[in-house]
Amino acid sequence: MRPMDSPLFTPPAFDRRAWPMNGRLDFWHAPDGLPLRRYRLGDGNRGRMLVLGGRGDMIEKYLEVIHHWAEQGWAVTTFDWRGQGGSGRLTADPLCGHIEDFGQWISDLVSFATDWRAEGEGPAVIVAHSMGGHLLLRALAEGMPTPDAAVAVAPMIGVHAGLLPPWLARFIAKAMCALGFEARQAWTQKEESSWQRAARQKRLTHDPDRYADELWWRDHSRDIALGPPSWRWVAQALESTRTLARAEALKRIAVPLLILAARYDRLVSTPAIQRVAKRIPGARLHIYGRDAAHEILRESDHVRIDALRRIDAFFEEAAPA
């Protein structure tokens, strides 16, 4: 896709700390009965869109882009993954992001998407960020019914493990699970000082105001707040990303796919994203430079708006009304 070389538009004012008018917040029940918090906005004249967040995310973080796509005519649907946001917790520690098996999330996604596809006619597209991007690609590789088009934003293909080689990171995570720490937080997430908050912010976005929005929502709705992942999540993430990166089924993904990534992403591996993108037939890849961190859709306006323009143009081509 050619660069978005036309002048940037000025987005309309949007209150990122309030729910948009006319949205619907309720619960969808997974096959095992677990309620997942769901949000819907938009009339659907353009089609239907499913938005998938990342690890630790909650619906509130993406109200701005949900509103943007609803204004474009999409009927936008999103939900909180089990174990985070408003969907309840899976351990006694409400701040621990835990999952026994990534397969549980795949099952939730396939069931949710099946119900979502049955809700109406017209083009159906998916936008997935980070862990949501990983789960989407894995579900597609495992035979999930395909949408008309999809976008993966900074998908979690490879996980940064600091200075540890991947094999050692996997060994440590499995060992901690074997020792009985699988449902405990794998690290601490301190944000008591302005320095600690700034350090975390820079890993996510260059926009301090949008980062502050996340903290505001967490402080005003403590039941949706989440901290570090569990050791079991770490072990599952390392194993699932390695398996997906090697999967021959990637070559059979047929959905039109756009991938957006950040070259200096400090949470997921952009080289791994590049390798996987080459294996998916027809996948398009755009990589941002130093002005983008992990949360591209919550970046400073010049990056965020460029990403929205690319996504909108891609859907106009791949999933026309």
Short mmCIF file of C-alpha atoms in Angstrom, two decimals:
data_model
loop_
_atom_site.label_atom_id
_atom_site.label_comp_id
_atom_site.label_asym_id
_atom_site.label_seq_id
_atom_site.Cartn_x
_atom_site.Cartn_y
_atom_site.Cartn_z
CA MET A 1 0.00 0.00 0.00
CA ARG A 2 1.37 3.41 -0.92
CA PRO A 3 2.15 5.85 1.92
CA MET A 4 -0.65 8.11 3.06
CA ASP A 5 0.77 11.23 1.45
CA SER A 6 -2.34 13.43 1.50
CA PRO A 7 -2.62 16.15 4.20
CA LEU A 8 -3.64 15.01 7.64
CA PHE A 9 -7.23 15.79 8.59
CA THR A 10 -8.14 17.33 11.93
CA PRO A 11 -10.17 14.81 13.91
CA PRO A 12 -13.34 16.03 15.60
CA ALA A 13 -13.17 16.62 19.33
CA PHE A 14 -13.82 13.46 21.31
CA ASP A 15 -14.04 12.99 25.07
CA ARG A 16 -11.84 9.96 25.70
CA ARG A 17 -13.00 9.76 29.32
CA ALA A 18 -16.70 9.26 28.58
CA TRP A 19 -18.75 6.60 26.84
CA PRO A 20 -20.12 7.74 23.45
CA MET A 21 -23.83 8.35 23.12
CA ASN A 22 -26.03 5.49 21.86
CA GLY A 23 -23.57 2.70 22.63
CA ARG A 24 -24.69 -0.60 24.16
CA LEU A 25 -22.77 -2.22 27.00
CA ASP A 26 -23.81 -5.74 28.00
CA PHE A 27 -22.49 -9.27 28.39
CA TRP A 28 -22.06 -12.14 25.95
CA HIS A 29 -21.79 -15.62 27.41
CA ALA A 30 -19.05 -18.01 26.29
CA PRO A 31 -19.92 -21.66 25.66
CA ASP A 32 -18.83 -22.52 29.22
CA GLY A 33 -21.17 -19.85 30.61
CA LEU A 34 -18.54 -17.25 31.52
CA PRO A 35 -19.86 -13.71 30.85
CA LEU A 36 -17.64 -11.50 28.70
CA ARG A 37 -18.29 -7.76 28.74
CA ARG A 38 -19.32 -6.53 25.27
CA TYR A 39 -19.75 -3.06 23.74
CA ARG A 40 -21.45 -2.08 20.49
CA LEU A 41 -21.63 1.28 18.70
CA GLY A 42 -22.71 2.37 15.22
CA ASP A 43 -25.54 1.80 12.76
CA GLY A 44 -23.75 -0.53 10.34
CA ASN A 45 -24.53 1.24 7.07
CA ARG A 46 -20.92 0.55 6.01
CA GLY A 47 -20.70 -2.95 7.47
CA ARG A 48 -19.70 -4.62 10.72
CA MET A 49 -16.38 -4.47 12.52
CA LEU A 50 -14.99 -6.50 15.43
CA VAL A 51 -12.23 -4.85 17.47
CA LEU A 52 -9.93 -7.05 19.58
CA GLY A 53 -7.76 -5.52 22.30
CA GLY A 54 -4.46 -6.69 23.74
CA ARG A 55 -3.27 -8.16 27.02
CA GLY A 56 -4.41 -6.12 29.97
CA ASP A 57 -6.62 -3.92 27.81
CA MET A 58 -10.19 -2.92 28.50
CA ILE A 59 -12.87 -1.60 26.18
CA GLU A 60 -12.45 1.94 27.52
CA LYS A 61 -8.95 2.27 26.02
CA TYR A 62 -10.32 2.02 22.48
CA LEU A 63 -13.43 4.20 22.68
CA GLU A 64 -11.73 6.83 20.53
CA VAL A 65 -11.09 4.53 17.57
CA ILE A 66 -14.39 2.72 18.07
CA HIS A 67 -16.11 6.10 17.76
CA HIS A 68 -14.06 6.91 14.65
CA TRP A 69 -15.17 3.74 12.88
CA ALA A 70 -18.77 4.11 14.05
CA GLU A 71 -18.73 7.57 12.48
CA GLN A 72 -17.58 5.93 9.24
CA GLY A 73 -20.75 3.84 9.26
CA TRP A 74 -19.43 0.63 10.81
CA ALA A 75 -21.39 -1.24 13.45
CA VAL A 76 -18.44 -1.75 15.81
CA THR A 77 -18.38 -4.55 18.36
CA THR A 78 -15.69 -5.26 20.93
CA PHE A 79 -15.35 -7.28 24.12
CA ASP A 80 -13.02 -7.82 27.07
CA TRP A 81 -11.10 -11.09 27.00
CA ARG A 82 -11.84 -13.48 29.84
CA GLY A 83 -9.67 -12.62 32.82
CA GLN A 84 -9.40 -8.90 32.11
CA GLY A 85 -11.38 -5.69 31.73
CA GLY A 86 -14.95 -6.13 32.89
CA SER A 87 -15.11 -9.85 32.13
CA GLY A 88 -14.00 -10.98 35.56
CA ARG A 89 -10.83 -12.57 36.85
CA LEU A 90 -9.46 -16.11 36.78
CA THR A 91 -7.36 -15.95 39.97
CA ALA A 92 -7.81 -14.67 43.51
CA ASP A 93 -5.52 -11.73 42.67
CA PRO A 94 -7.68 -9.22 40.74
CA LEU A 95 -4.60 -7.52 39.27
CA CYS A 96 -3.03 -10.69 37.87
CA GLY A 97 -3.58 -11.31 34.15
CA HIS A 98 -4.00 -15.08 34.05
CA ILE A 99 -5.05 -17.76 31.57
CA GLU A 100 -4.61 -21.51 31.81
CA ASP A 101 -4.35 -22.04 28.06
CA PHE A 102 -4.41 -19.62 25.13
CA GLY A 103 -6.76 -22.16 23.55
CA GLN A 104 -9.47 -20.83 25.90
CA TRP A 105 -9.18 -17.42 24.24
CA ILE A 106 -9.20 -19.00 20.78
CA SER A 107 -12.41 -20.83 21.67
CA ASP A 108 -13.97 -17.62 22.96
CA LEU A 109 -12.96 -15.74 19.81
CA VAL A 110 -14.31 -18.36 17.42
CA SER A 111 -17.63 -18.61 19.29
CA PHE A 112 -17.97 -14.85 19.66
CA ALA A 113 -17.11 -14.20 16.01
CA THR A 114 -19.59 -16.86 14.88
CA ASP A 115 -22.41 -15.14 16.76
CA TRP A 116 -21.20 -11.73 15.57
CA ARG A 117 -21.18 -12.81 11.92
CA ALA A 118 -24.76 -14.05 12.28
CA GLU A 119 -26.02 -10.69 13.55
CA GLY A 120 -26.32 -9.02 10.14
CA GLU A 121 -25.37 -8.72 6.51
CA GLY A 122 -22.72 -6.69 4.70
CA PRO A 123 -18.94 -6.61 4.90
CA ALA A 124 -17.50 -8.00 8.14
CA VAL A 125 -13.97 -6.98 9.16
CA ILE A 126 -11.72 -7.40 12.19
CA VAL A 127 -9.12 -5.06 13.72
CA ALA A 128 -6.91 -6.70 16.34
CA HIS A 129 -4.15 -5.21 18.51
CA SER A 130 -1.14 -6.96 20.10
CA MET A 131 -2.30 -10.14 21.89
CA GLY A 132 -5.59 -9.79 20.06
CA GLY A 133 -3.62 -9.82 16.79
CA HIS A 134 -1.83 -12.98 17.85
CA LEU A 135 -5.07 -14.71 18.78
CA LEU A 136 -6.70 -13.63 15.52
CA LEU A 137 -3.84 -14.95 13.37
CA ARG A 138 -3.71 -18.18 15.33
CA ALA A 139 -7.49 -18.64 15.03
CA LEU A 140 -7.34 -18.01 11.28
CA ALA A 141 -4.45 -20.48 10.94
CA GLU A 142 -6.51 -23.05 12.86
CA GLY A 143 -9.51 -22.70 10.55
CA MET A 144 -11.68 -19.97 12.03
CA PRO A 145 -14.27 -18.72 9.49
CA THR A 146 -12.63 -15.76 7.79
CA PRO A 147 -13.88 -12.18 7.83
CA ASP A 148 -13.92 -10.21 4.58
CA ALA A 149 -10.72 -8.42 5.63
CA ALA A 150 -8.58 -8.00 8.75
CA VAL A 151 -5.97 -5.69 10.24
CA ALA A 152 -3.41 -6.74 12.85
CA VAL A 153 -1.82 -3.82 14.72
CA ALA A 154 1.50 -4.61 16.43
CA PRO A 155 0.50 -8.29 16.65
CA MET A 156 2.15 -10.33 19.38
CA ILE A 157 4.16 -12.64 17.13
CA GLY A 158 7.29 -12.63 19.27
CA VAL A 159 7.54 -11.50 22.91
CA HIS A 160 10.48 -9.45 24.14
CA ALA A 161 12.17 -11.26 27.03
CA GLY A 162 14.80 -8.67 27.87
CA LEU A 163 18.32 -10.03 27.58
CA LEU A 164 17.22 -13.64 27.96
CA PRO A 165 17.41 -15.94 24.94
CA PRO A 166 13.97 -17.36 24.05
CA TRP A 167 14.82 -20.91 25.14
CA LEU A 168 15.88 -19.70 28.60
CA ALA A 169 12.78 -17.53 28.98
CA ARG A 170 10.60 -20.55 28.17
CA PHE A 171 12.53 -22.73 30.64
CA ILE A 172 12.18 -20.20 33.47
CA ALA A 173 8.46 -19.70 32.86
CA LYS A 174 7.79 -23.43 32.80
CA ALA A 175 9.90 -23.90 35.93
CA MET A 176 7.99 -21.23 37.85
CA CYS A 177 4.72 -22.92 36.87
CA ALA A 178 6.05 -26.29 37.97
CA LEU A 179 7.04 -24.78 41.33
CA GLY A 180 3.45 -23.70 41.94
CA PHE A 181 3.69 -20.03 40.97
CA GLU A 182 1.64 -20.30 37.77
CA ALA A 183 -1.18 -18.05 39.03
CA ARG A 184 1.12 -15.40 40.53
CA GLN A 185 2.27 -12.19 38.91
CA ALA A 186 5.44 -12.76 36.89
CA TRP A 187 6.81 -9.31 37.72
CA THR A 188 5.85 -6.10 39.48
CA GLN A 189 4.43 -3.06 37.73
CA LYS A 190 5.29 -0.05 39.85
CA GLU A 191 3.79 3.29 38.91
CA GLU A 192 4.13 5.15 42.19
CA SER A 193 6.55 7.75 40.82
CA SER A 194 6.36 10.01 37.77
CA TRP A 195 9.55 8.35 36.47
CA GLN A 196 7.98 4.89 36.62
CA ARG A 197 4.83 6.09 34.88
CA ALA A 198 6.86 7.84 32.19
CA ALA A 199 8.95 4.70 31.58
CA ARG A 200 5.84 2.56 31.09
CA GLN A 201 4.21 5.23 28.95
CA LYS A 202 7.16 5.32 26.54
CA ARG A 203 6.86 1.59 25.98
CA LEU A 204 3.24 2.06 24.96
CA THR A 205 2.78 5.49 23.36
CA HIS A 206 4.50 8.83 22.82
CA ASP A 207 1.24 10.57 23.77
CA PRO A 208 1.21 11.28 27.54
CA ASP A 209 -2.41 12.44 27.45
CA ARG A 210 -3.71 9.18 25.98
CA TYR A 211 -1.61 7.24 28.47
CA ALA A 212 -3.13 9.35 31.25
CA ASP A 213 -6.57 8.37 29.93
CA GLU A 214 -5.80 4.72 30.69
CA LEU A 215 -4.76 5.58 34.25
CA TRP A 216 -7.91 7.69 34.66
CA TRP A 217 -10.17 4.81 33.64
CA ARG A 218 -8.29 2.44 35.94
CA ASP A 219 -8.60 4.84 38.89
CA HIS A 220 -12.31 5.47 38.29
CA SER A 221 -13.23 1.83 37.63
CA ARG A 222 -10.93 -0.29 39.76
CA ASP A 223 -12.76 -3.49 38.79
CA ILE A 224 -11.39 -3.19 35.22
CA ALA A 225 -7.76 -2.54 36.27
CA LEU A 226 -5.18 -5.22 35.54
CA GLY A 227 -1.50 -5.53 36.33
CA PRO A 228 1.26 -7.89 35.16
CA PRO A 229 0.54 -11.33 33.69
CA SER A 230 0.87 -14.60 35.57
CA TRP A 231 3.72 -17.03 35.05
CA ARG A 232 1.25 -19.30 33.28
CA TRP A 233 0.39 -16.49 30.83
CA VAL A 234 4.10 -15.95 30.17
CA ALA A 235 4.68 -19.65 29.51
CA GLN A 236 1.64 -19.82 27.25
CA ALA A 237 2.61 -16.65 25.37
CA LEU A 238 6.15 -17.85 24.69
CA GLU A 239 4.94 -21.24 23.52
CA SER A 240 1.99 -20.00 21.47
CA THR A 241 4.01 -17.33 19.65
CA ARG A 242 6.77 -19.83 18.83
CA THR A 243 4.23 -22.36 17.53
CA LEU A 244 2.39 -19.77 15.43
CA ALA A 245 5.61 -18.40 13.89
CA ARG A 246 6.48 -21.92 12.70
CA ALA A 247 2.99 -22.95 11.62
CA GLU A 248 2.67 -24.13 8.03
CA ALA A 249 -0.99 -23.13 8.26
CA LEU A 250 0.04 -19.47 7.99
CA LYS A 251 0.43 -20.11 4.26
CA ARG A 252 -3.24 -21.06 4.08
CA ILE A 253 -4.63 -17.85 5.60
CA ALA A 254 -6.73 -16.44 2.77
CA VAL A 255 -8.22 -13.30 4.32
CA PRO A 256 -6.99 -9.94 2.93
CA LEU A 257 -4.66 -8.79 5.70
CA LEU A 258 -2.94 -5.52 6.61
CA ILE A 259 -0.32 -5.53 9.36
CA LEU A 260 0.90 -2.36 11.06
CA ALA A 261 4.00 -2.50 13.26
CA ALA A 262 6.51 -0.24 15.01
CA ARG A 263 10.20 -0.77 14.27
CA TYR A 264 11.23 0.13 17.82
CA ASP A 265 8.42 -1.72 19.61
CA ARG A 266 9.72 -2.76 23.04
CA LEU A 267 6.95 -5.27 23.79
CA VAL A 268 6.64 -7.42 20.67
CA SER A 269 9.23 -8.46 18.09
CA THR A 270 8.97 -6.54 14.83
CA PRO A 271 11.49 -8.85 13.06
CA ALA A 272 9.20 -11.77 13.97
CA ILE A 273 6.24 -9.84 12.57
CA GLN A 274 8.16 -9.28 9.33
CA ARG A 275 8.98 -12.98 9.01
CA VAL A 276 5.37 -14.03 9.58
CA ALA A 277 4.02 -11.38 7.19
CA LYS A 278 6.15 -12.86 4.40
CA ARG A 279 4.56 -16.27 4.95
CA ILE A 280 0.93 -15.11 4.73
CA PRO A 281 -0.16 -14.87 1.09
CA GLY A 282 -0.89 -11.30 0.06
CA ALA A 283 -0.35 -9.81 3.53
CA ARG A 284 0.58 -6.12 3.46
CA LEU A 285 2.96 -4.70 6.03
CA HIS A 286 3.70 -1.12 7.04
CA ILE A 287 6.32 -0.37 9.70
CA TYR A 288 6.47 2.94 11.55
CA GLY A 289 9.74 4.47 12.73
CA ARG A 290 10.87 6.09 15.95
CA ASP A 291 7.67 8.13 16.29
CA ALA A 292 5.60 5.03 17.09
CA ALA A 293 5.61 2.76 20.13
CA HIS A 294 3.51 -0.34 20.73
CA GLU A 295 0.02 1.20 20.88
CA ILE A 296 -0.15 2.60 17.35
CA LEU A 297 -3.89 3.33 17.58
CA ARG A 298 -3.28 5.36 20.75
CA GLU A 299 -0.19 7.18 19.50
CA SER A 300 0.39 10.87 18.87
CA ASP A 301 -2.04 12.18 16.29
CA HIS A 302 0.30 12.19 13.27
CA VAL A 303 0.90 8.44 13.71
CA ARG A 304 -2.59 7.50 14.89
CA ILE A 305 -4.34 9.39 12.09
CA ASP A 306 -2.00 7.92 9.49
CA ALA A 307 -2.80 4.44 10.81
CA LEU A 308 -6.54 5.13 10.65
CA ARG A 309 -6.23 6.39 7.08
CA ARG A 310 -4.32 3.26 6.06
CA ILE A 311 -6.88 1.00 7.71
CA ASP A 312 -9.84 2.85 6.22
CA ALA A 313 -8.29 2.80 2.73
CA PHE A 314 -7.49 -0.90 3.06
CA PHE A 315 -11.06 -1.76 3.99
CA GLU A 316 -12.42 0.36 1.13
CA GLU A 317 -10.34 -1.77 -1.23
CA ALA A 318 -10.59 -5.19 0.41
CA ALA A 319 -14.13 -5.05 1.82
CA PRO A 320 -16.09 -2.48 -0.19
CA ALA A 321 -19.57 -1.54 0.95
#
